[in-house]
mmCIF file of C-alpha atoms in Angstrom:
data_model
loop_
_atom_site.group_PDB
_atom_site.id
_atom_site.type_symbol
_atom_site.label_atom_id
_atom_site.label_comp_id
_atom_site.label_asym_id
_atom_site.label_seq_id
_atom_site.Cartn_x
_atom_site.Cartn_y
_atom_site.Cartn_z
ATOM 1 C CA UNK A 1 40.805 149.315 199.834
ATOM 2 C CA UNK A 2 39.432 149.947 196.352
ATOM 3 C CA UNK A 3 36.179 148.212 195.542
ATOM 4 C CA UNK A 4 36.025 145.859 192.583
ATOM 5 C CA UNK A 5 34.156 146.826 189.434
ATOM 6 C CA UNK A 6 31.904 144.549 187.387
ATOM 7 C CA UNK A 7 30.870 145.350 183.836
ATOM 8 C CA UNK A 8 27.371 144.321 182.719
ATOM 9 C CA UNK A 9 27.000 144.137 178.935
ATOM 10 C CA UNK A 10 23.238 143.949 178.417
ATOM 11 C CA UNK A 11 21.310 143.065 175.279
ATOM 12 C CA UNK A 12 18.145 145.171 175.756
ATOM 13 C CA UNK A 13 16.244 142.925 173.350
ATOM 14 C CA UNK A 14 16.771 140.050 175.782
ATOM 15 C CA UNK A 15 16.653 141.880 179.109
ATOM 16 C CA UNK A 16 14.986 145.259 179.036
ATOM 17 C CA UNK A 17 14.705 146.113 182.739
ATOM 18 C CA UNK A 18 17.935 147.810 183.906
ATOM 19 C CA UNK A 19 16.477 148.661 187.330
ATOM 20 C CA UNK A 20 15.699 144.992 188.006
ATOM 21 C CA UNK A 21 19.207 144.048 186.872
ATOM 22 C CA UNK A 22 20.821 146.582 189.212
ATOM 23 C CA UNK A 23 18.669 145.406 192.108
ATOM 24 C CA UNK A 24 19.562 141.768 191.418
ATOM 25 C CA UNK A 25 23.260 142.689 191.227
ATOM 26 C CA UNK A 26 23.054 144.558 194.533
ATOM 27 C CA UNK A 27 21.459 141.548 196.192
ATOM 28 C CA UNK A 28 23.977 139.077 194.727
ATOM 29 C CA UNK A 29 26.989 141.229 195.618
ATOM 30 C CA UNK A 30 25.887 141.957 199.203
ATOM 31 C CA UNK A 31 28.705 141.395 201.664
ATOM 32 C CA UNK A 32 31.372 141.672 198.992
ATOM 33 C CA UNK A 33 33.657 144.530 198.049
ATOM 34 C CA UNK A 34 31.853 145.357 194.792
ATOM 35 C CA UNK A 35 31.263 148.881 193.563
ATOM 36 C CA UNK A 36 28.219 150.051 191.609
ATOM 37 C CA UNK A 37 28.385 148.076 188.336
ATOM 38 C CA UNK A 38 29.184 149.626 184.972
ATOM 39 C CA UNK A 39 26.100 148.891 182.843
ATOM 40 C CA UNK A 40 26.534 149.061 179.073
ATOM 41 C CA UNK A 41 23.958 148.134 176.448
ATOM 42 C CA UNK A 42 24.488 146.473 173.106
ATOM 43 C CA UNK A 43 23.288 148.032 169.860
ATOM 44 C CA UNK A 44 22.677 146.872 166.317
ATOM 45 C CA UNK A 45 26.091 148.273 165.427
ATOM 46 C CA UNK A 46 27.811 146.771 168.489
ATOM 47 C CA UNK A 47 26.422 143.408 169.665
ATOM 48 C CA UNK A 48 28.759 143.537 172.663
ATOM 49 C CA UNK A 49 32.407 143.585 171.635
ATOM 50 C CA UNK A 50 32.986 147.327 172.054
ATOM 51 C CA UNK A 51 31.035 147.379 175.317
ATOM 52 C CA UNK A 52 33.048 144.457 176.733
ATOM 53 C CA UNK A 53 36.303 146.164 175.730
ATOM 54 C CA UNK A 54 35.136 149.392 177.358
ATOM 55 C CA UNK A 55 34.365 147.561 180.580
ATOM 56 C CA UNK A 56 37.747 145.835 180.593
ATOM 57 C CA UNK A 57 39.548 149.127 179.890
ATOM 58 C CA UNK A 58 37.634 150.731 182.757
ATOM 59 C CA UNK A 59 39.168 148.148 185.098
ATOM 60 C CA UNK A 60 36.360 145.631 185.447
ATOM 61 C CA UNK A 61 37.361 142.521 187.390
ATOM 62 C CA UNK A 62 34.688 140.544 185.545
ATOM 63 C CA UNK A 63 32.496 141.260 182.522
ATOM 64 C CA UNK A 64 28.972 139.829 182.383
ATOM 65 C CA UNK A 65 27.288 139.038 179.070
ATOM 66 C CA UNK A 66 23.570 139.485 179.798
ATOM 67 C CA UNK A 67 21.881 138.081 176.725
ATOM 68 C CA UNK A 68 21.938 135.138 174.365
ATOM 69 C CA UNK A 69 24.678 133.295 172.505
ATOM 70 C CA UNK A 70 25.224 136.250 170.165
ATOM 71 C CA UNK A 71 26.016 138.545 173.093
ATOM 72 C CA UNK A 72 28.287 135.891 174.608
ATOM 73 C CA UNK A 73 30.081 135.472 171.280
ATOM 74 C CA UNK A 74 30.709 139.207 170.921
ATOM 75 C CA UNK A 75 31.964 139.618 174.490
ATOM 76 C CA UNK A 76 34.121 136.491 174.250
ATOM 77 C CA UNK A 77 35.845 137.810 171.142
ATOM 78 C CA UNK A 78 36.640 141.075 172.896
ATOM 79 C CA UNK A 79 38.008 139.400 176.051
ATOM 80 C CA UNK A 80 39.948 136.635 174.278
ATOM 81 C CA UNK A 81 43.589 136.613 175.307
ATOM 82 C CA UNK A 82 43.023 138.819 178.369
ATOM 83 C CA UNK A 83 42.947 137.977 182.064
ATOM 84 C CA UNK A 84 39.450 139.423 182.509
ATOM 85 C CA UNK A 85 36.935 136.594 182.995
ATOM 86 C CA UNK A 86 33.636 136.475 181.161
ATOM 87 C CA UNK A 87 30.537 135.676 183.207
ATOM 88 C CA UNK A 88 27.231 134.754 181.560
ATOM 89 C CA UNK A 89 23.678 135.630 182.508
ATOM 90 C CA UNK A 90 21.797 133.468 179.985
ATOM 91 C CA UNK A 91 18.809 135.289 178.531
ATOM 92 C CA UNK A 92 18.676 133.847 175.013
ATOM 93 C CA UNK A 93 16.637 131.164 173.311
ATOM 94 C CA UNK A 94 19.425 128.558 173.123
ATOM 95 C CA UNK A 95 22.160 129.584 175.633
ATOM 96 C CA UNK A 96 24.489 126.881 174.308
ATOM 97 C CA UNK A 97 27.696 128.118 175.951
ATOM 98 C CA UNK A 98 25.977 128.735 179.296
ATOM 99 C CA UNK A 99 24.438 125.241 179.249
ATOM 100 C CA UNK A 100 27.787 123.646 178.444
ATOM 101 C CA UNK A 101 29.391 125.497 181.379
ATOM 102 C CA UNK A 102 26.617 124.662 183.832
ATOM 103 C CA UNK A 103 25.555 128.279 184.329
ATOM 104 C CA UNK A 104 22.155 128.478 186.072
ATOM 105 C CA UNK A 105 19.307 130.112 184.167
ATOM 106 C CA UNK A 106 17.946 132.163 187.094
ATOM 107 C CA UNK A 107 19.106 135.781 187.162
ATOM 108 C CA UNK A 108 20.246 135.895 190.778
ATOM 109 C CA UNK A 109 21.997 132.519 190.625
ATOM 110 C CA UNK A 110 23.845 133.434 187.412
ATOM 111 C CA UNK A 111 25.013 136.733 188.936
ATOM 112 C CA UNK A 112 26.148 134.831 192.032
ATOM 113 C CA UNK A 113 28.303 132.536 189.863
ATOM 114 C CA UNK A 114 29.822 135.539 188.104
ATOM 115 C CA UNK A 115 30.702 137.221 191.373
ATOM 116 C CA UNK A 116 31.822 134.239 193.463
ATOM 117 C CA UNK A 117 32.433 131.365 191.042
ATOM 118 C CA UNK A 118 35.644 129.754 189.845
ATOM 119 C CA UNK A 119 37.717 130.729 186.831
ATOM 120 C CA UNK A 120 38.117 128.230 184.006
ATOM 121 C CA UNK A 121 40.026 128.653 180.770
ATOM 122 C CA UNK A 122 38.224 127.395 177.658
ATOM 123 C CA UNK A 123 38.815 127.289 173.933
ATOM 124 C CA UNK A 124 37.307 129.586 171.349
ATOM 125 C CA UNK A 125 37.225 129.111 167.597
ATOM 126 C CA UNK A 126 37.116 131.274 164.507
ATOM 127 C CA UNK A 127 34.902 130.700 161.473
ATOM 128 C CA UNK A 128 36.306 132.777 158.612
ATOM 129 C CA UNK A 129 37.400 135.393 161.128
ATOM 130 C CA UNK A 130 34.214 135.332 163.246
ATOM 131 C CA UNK A 131 35.006 134.252 166.801
ATOM 132 C CA UNK A 132 32.555 131.830 168.375
ATOM 133 C CA UNK A 133 32.277 129.814 171.571
ATOM 134 C CA UNK A 134 29.740 127.075 170.818
ATOM 135 C CA UNK A 135 29.106 126.077 167.200
ATOM 136 C CA UNK A 136 29.361 127.240 163.594
ATOM 137 C CA UNK A 137 27.987 125.671 160.463
ATOM 138 C CA UNK A 138 27.201 125.883 156.789
ATOM 139 C CA UNK A 139 24.086 124.526 155.121
ATOM 140 C CA UNK A 140 20.932 123.304 156.818
ATOM 141 C CA UNK A 141 21.804 124.313 160.392
ATOM 142 C CA UNK A 142 22.460 127.886 159.270
ATOM 143 C CA UNK A 143 19.305 127.870 157.150
ATOM 144 C CA UNK A 144 17.296 126.952 160.242
ATOM 145 C CA UNK A 145 18.899 129.813 162.187
ATOM 146 C CA UNK A 146 18.102 132.218 159.371
ATOM 147 C CA UNK A 147 14.507 130.997 159.118
ATOM 148 C CA UNK A 148 13.810 131.429 162.847
ATOM 149 C CA UNK A 149 12.258 134.819 163.520
ATOM 150 C CA UNK A 150 13.630 136.817 166.459
ATOM 151 C CA UNK A 151 10.164 137.294 167.893
ATOM 152 C CA UNK A 152 9.577 133.533 167.783
ATOM 153 C CA UNK A 153 12.849 132.923 169.629
ATOM 154 C CA UNK A 154 11.901 135.432 172.324
ATOM 155 C CA UNK A 155 8.417 134.012 172.784
ATOM 156 C CA UNK A 156 8.975 130.273 172.297
ATOM 157 C CA UNK A 157 12.658 129.746 173.054
ATOM 158 C CA UNK A 158 14.404 126.736 171.497
ATOM 159 C CA UNK A 159 11.175 125.149 170.090
ATOM 160 C CA UNK A 160 11.152 128.029 167.605
ATOM 161 C CA UNK A 161 14.220 126.458 165.964
ATOM 162 C CA UNK A 162 12.468 123.094 165.728
ATOM 163 C CA UNK A 163 9.459 124.703 164.069
ATOM 164 C CA UNK A 164 11.692 126.488 161.548
ATOM 165 C CA UNK A 165 13.587 123.262 160.808
ATOM 166 C CA UNK A 166 10.459 121.596 159.422
ATOM 167 C CA UNK A 167 10.400 124.040 156.508
ATOM 168 C CA UNK A 168 14.069 123.361 155.720
ATOM 169 C CA UNK A 169 14.244 119.558 155.716
ATOM 170 C CA UNK A 170 13.324 119.244 152.042
ATOM 171 C CA UNK A 171 16.153 121.474 150.861
ATOM 172 C CA UNK A 172 18.290 119.523 148.347
ATOM 173 C CA UNK A 173 21.720 118.234 149.411
ATOM 174 C CA UNK A 174 24.944 119.690 148.043
ATOM 175 C CA UNK A 175 28.446 118.329 147.477
ATOM 176 C CA UNK A 176 30.679 119.103 150.470
ATOM 177 C CA UNK A 177 34.454 118.679 150.521
ATOM 178 C CA UNK A 178 35.665 118.541 154.128
ATOM 179 C CA UNK A 179 39.351 118.627 155.043
ATOM 180 C CA UNK A 180 40.247 117.806 158.660
ATOM 181 C CA UNK A 181 43.717 119.098 159.564
ATOM 182 C CA UNK A 182 46.089 117.616 156.986
ATOM 183 C CA UNK A 183 44.073 114.496 156.174
ATOM 184 C CA UNK A 184 42.718 113.573 152.771
ATOM 185 C CA UNK A 185 39.492 115.452 152.005
ATOM 186 C CA UNK A 186 36.136 113.788 152.601
ATOM 187 C CA UNK A 187 33.661 114.278 149.760
ATOM 188 C CA UNK A 188 30.005 113.882 150.716
ATOM 189 C CA UNK A 189 26.555 114.660 149.357
ATOM 190 C CA UNK A 190 25.220 116.278 152.494
ATOM 191 C CA UNK A 191 22.852 118.867 153.885
ATOM 192 C CA UNK A 192 25.054 120.523 156.469
ATOM 193 C CA UNK A 193 28.442 120.548 158.165
ATOM 194 C CA UNK A 194 28.501 121.790 161.762
ATOM 195 C CA UNK A 195 31.700 122.459 163.702
ATOM 196 C CA UNK A 196 31.370 122.539 167.468
ATOM 197 C CA UNK A 197 33.523 123.777 170.309
ATOM 198 C CA UNK A 198 30.739 122.381 172.480
ATOM 199 C CA UNK A 199 28.349 119.661 171.375
ATOM 200 C CA UNK A 200 24.912 121.089 172.148
ATOM 201 C CA UNK A 201 21.980 122.045 169.957
ATOM 202 C CA UNK A 202 19.140 124.348 171.080
ATOM 203 C CA UNK A 203 17.145 122.561 173.753
ATOM 204 C CA UNK A 204 20.281 120.991 175.226
ATOM 205 C CA UNK A 205 20.396 118.066 172.772
ATOM 206 C CA UNK A 206 23.919 116.724 172.316
ATOM 207 C CA UNK A 207 24.789 116.135 168.663
ATOM 208 C CA UNK A 208 28.542 115.987 169.421
ATOM 209 C CA UNK A 209 28.755 113.936 172.630
ATOM 210 C CA UNK A 210 32.566 113.968 172.790
ATOM 211 C CA UNK A 211 32.942 117.739 172.474
ATOM 212 C CA UNK A 212 34.549 119.579 175.382
ATOM 213 C CA UNK A 213 35.109 123.307 175.708
ATOM 214 C CA UNK A 214 38.688 122.954 176.909
ATOM 215 C CA UNK A 215 40.158 119.993 174.985
ATOM 216 C CA UNK A 216 41.880 121.993 172.234
ATOM 217 C CA UNK A 217 39.813 120.207 169.594
ATOM 218 C CA UNK A 218 36.854 120.867 167.322
ATOM 219 C CA UNK A 219 34.124 118.291 166.777
ATOM 220 C CA UNK A 220 32.555 117.994 163.334
ATOM 221 C CA UNK A 221 29.161 116.652 162.273
ATOM 222 C CA UNK A 222 28.379 115.902 158.624
ATOM 223 C CA UNK A 223 24.614 115.629 158.222
ATOM 224 C CA UNK A 224 23.422 113.744 155.143
ATOM 225 C CA UNK A 225 20.165 111.921 155.939
ATOM 226 C CA UNK A 226 17.487 111.281 153.368
ATOM 227 C CA UNK A 227 13.957 112.313 154.206
ATOM 228 C CA UNK A 228 13.292 109.095 156.142
ATOM 229 C CA UNK A 229 16.701 109.227 157.815
ATOM 230 C CA UNK A 230 15.888 112.253 159.953
ATOM 231 C CA UNK A 231 14.093 110.092 162.493
ATOM 232 C CA UNK A 232 17.237 108.019 163.063
ATOM 233 C CA UNK A 233 19.406 111.134 163.344
ATOM 234 C CA UNK A 234 16.935 112.752 165.743
ATOM 235 C CA UNK A 235 16.859 109.683 167.972
ATOM 236 C CA UNK A 236 20.646 109.542 168.172
ATOM 237 C CA UNK A 237 20.878 113.246 168.991
ATOM 238 C CA UNK A 238 18.265 112.974 171.755
ATOM 239 C CA UNK A 239 19.984 109.872 173.153
ATOM 240 C CA UNK A 240 23.492 111.389 172.790
ATOM 241 C CA UNK A 241 24.412 108.258 170.834
ATOM 242 C CA UNK A 242 27.869 107.920 169.321
ATOM 243 C CA UNK A 243 26.672 105.587 166.540
ATOM 244 C CA UNK A 244 27.459 106.977 163.085
ATOM 245 C CA UNK A 245 26.289 106.032 159.625
ATOM 246 C CA UNK A 246 25.976 107.716 156.240
ATOM 247 C CA UNK A 247 23.286 110.033 157.617
ATOM 248 C CA UNK A 248 25.418 111.371 160.478
ATOM 249 C CA UNK A 249 29.218 111.204 160.564
ATOM 250 C CA UNK A 250 31.320 112.776 163.296
ATOM 251 C CA UNK A 251 35.021 113.625 163.379
ATOM 252 C CA UNK A 252 37.549 115.646 165.386
ATOM 253 C CA UNK A 253 40.200 118.105 164.224
ATOM 254 C CA UNK A 254 41.937 121.352 165.124
ATOM 255 C CA UNK A 255 41.280 122.965 161.743
ATOM 256 C CA UNK A 256 38.335 122.260 159.454
ATOM 257 C CA UNK A 257 38.052 123.462 155.858
ATOM 258 C CA UNK A 258 34.680 123.058 154.148
ATOM 259 C CA UNK A 259 34.010 123.754 150.486
ATOM 260 C CA UNK A 260 30.635 123.395 148.838
ATOM 261 C CA UNK A 261 29.449 123.264 145.262
ATOM 262 C CA UNK A 262 26.825 125.928 146.032
ATOM 263 C CA UNK A 263 26.408 129.160 147.966
ATOM 264 C CA UNK A 264 24.803 128.263 151.301
ATOM 265 C CA UNK A 265 23.880 130.113 154.506
ATOM 266 C CA UNK A 266 26.453 130.154 157.313
ATOM 267 C CA UNK A 267 26.156 130.815 161.046
ATOM 268 C CA UNK A 268 28.287 131.144 164.165
ATOM 269 C CA UNK A 269 26.672 130.800 167.604
ATOM 270 C CA UNK A 270 23.220 131.395 166.180
ATOM 271 C CA UNK A 271 24.182 134.546 164.281
ATOM 272 C CA UNK A 272 24.248 134.657 160.477
ATOM 273 C CA UNK A 273 27.687 135.461 159.071
ATOM 274 C CA UNK A 274 26.665 135.741 155.435
ATOM 275 C CA UNK A 275 26.239 133.090 152.728
ATOM 276 C CA UNK A 276 29.235 131.479 151.082
ATOM 277 C CA UNK A 277 30.593 128.401 149.368
ATOM 278 C CA UNK A 278 33.267 127.680 151.990
ATOM 279 C CA UNK A 279 33.871 127.803 155.725
ATOM 280 C CA UNK A 280 37.228 127.528 157.483
ATOM 281 C CA UNK A 281 37.193 126.927 161.225
ATOM 282 C CA UNK A 282 40.213 126.863 163.554
ATOM 283 C CA UNK A 283 40.409 126.296 167.294
ATOM 284 C CA UNK A 284 42.023 128.803 169.678
ATOM 285 C CA UNK A 285 43.047 126.681 172.672
ATOM 286 C CA UNK A 286 42.600 128.281 176.085
ATOM 287 C CA UNK A 287 41.742 131.665 174.606
ATOM 288 C CA UNK A 288 39.073 132.721 177.101
ATOM 289 C CA UNK A 289 38.783 132.871 180.873
ATOM 290 C CA UNK A 290 35.213 132.217 182.043
ATOM 291 C CA UNK A 291 33.516 132.285 185.425
ATOM 292 C CA UNK A 292 31.795 128.981 186.259
ATOM 293 C CA UNK A 293 30.082 127.406 189.287
ATOM 294 C CA UNK A 294 32.650 126.403 191.940
ATOM 295 C CA UNK A 295 33.691 122.782 191.911
#
């Protein structure tokens, strides 16, 4: 009987010890019919998509994304529409998709889930052609991502985003026009529009408490607090409150079109996708098979 192959797509900036990874894989796969894994590393030119495709073409039964949300995003885009499940070994500063799926943070436990877990089909989304699994946005949220240094994320984790946010809170609002499916556009003076496939922020705070990865819907947050309104927004996010007001409005749609009267930063799953004055996001229901904890 042929042994099964696993592909490990590794971001060396997040996990730089291939020998430790191989040893952990050997321990997690003991007693199974797994062959020596195919280990591929990401590069600046390929954050994971080409490596994930190579692993799938080589016959991998499962492809692991060993890295942060950017590595997960790249691998997810490559495996979308296939029958090859994506497993996650969360090594980033936010790990939004892994948190939403209940993937453990410990190396051995995450590998165990990827090798022996259950398969679940989830949605993906595209933001102006960029596939993402967790969240995209334009405005303040993207500015915070852009202002957070990579070294700070590696050393401090999600608090690095909070520290960067302080420097961005005084940025002036802009005029956003938000169209949800075929409804009449919403026009708001706001600081940011975030579109989530899952509802988590770095640190595990739930800004979109109704968001689910497999409901075929996108959840939208329009952030427009004044300087003193941030405390109220922060409390509601920490408490996962569903109470909305003019500082935080939340909606649901399958397609979201955002236009802004200024050129603003944009991000998808914590990766900058270039500044622009618009962002169009569409859901891809059931596009990705993922490996999750059983039960």
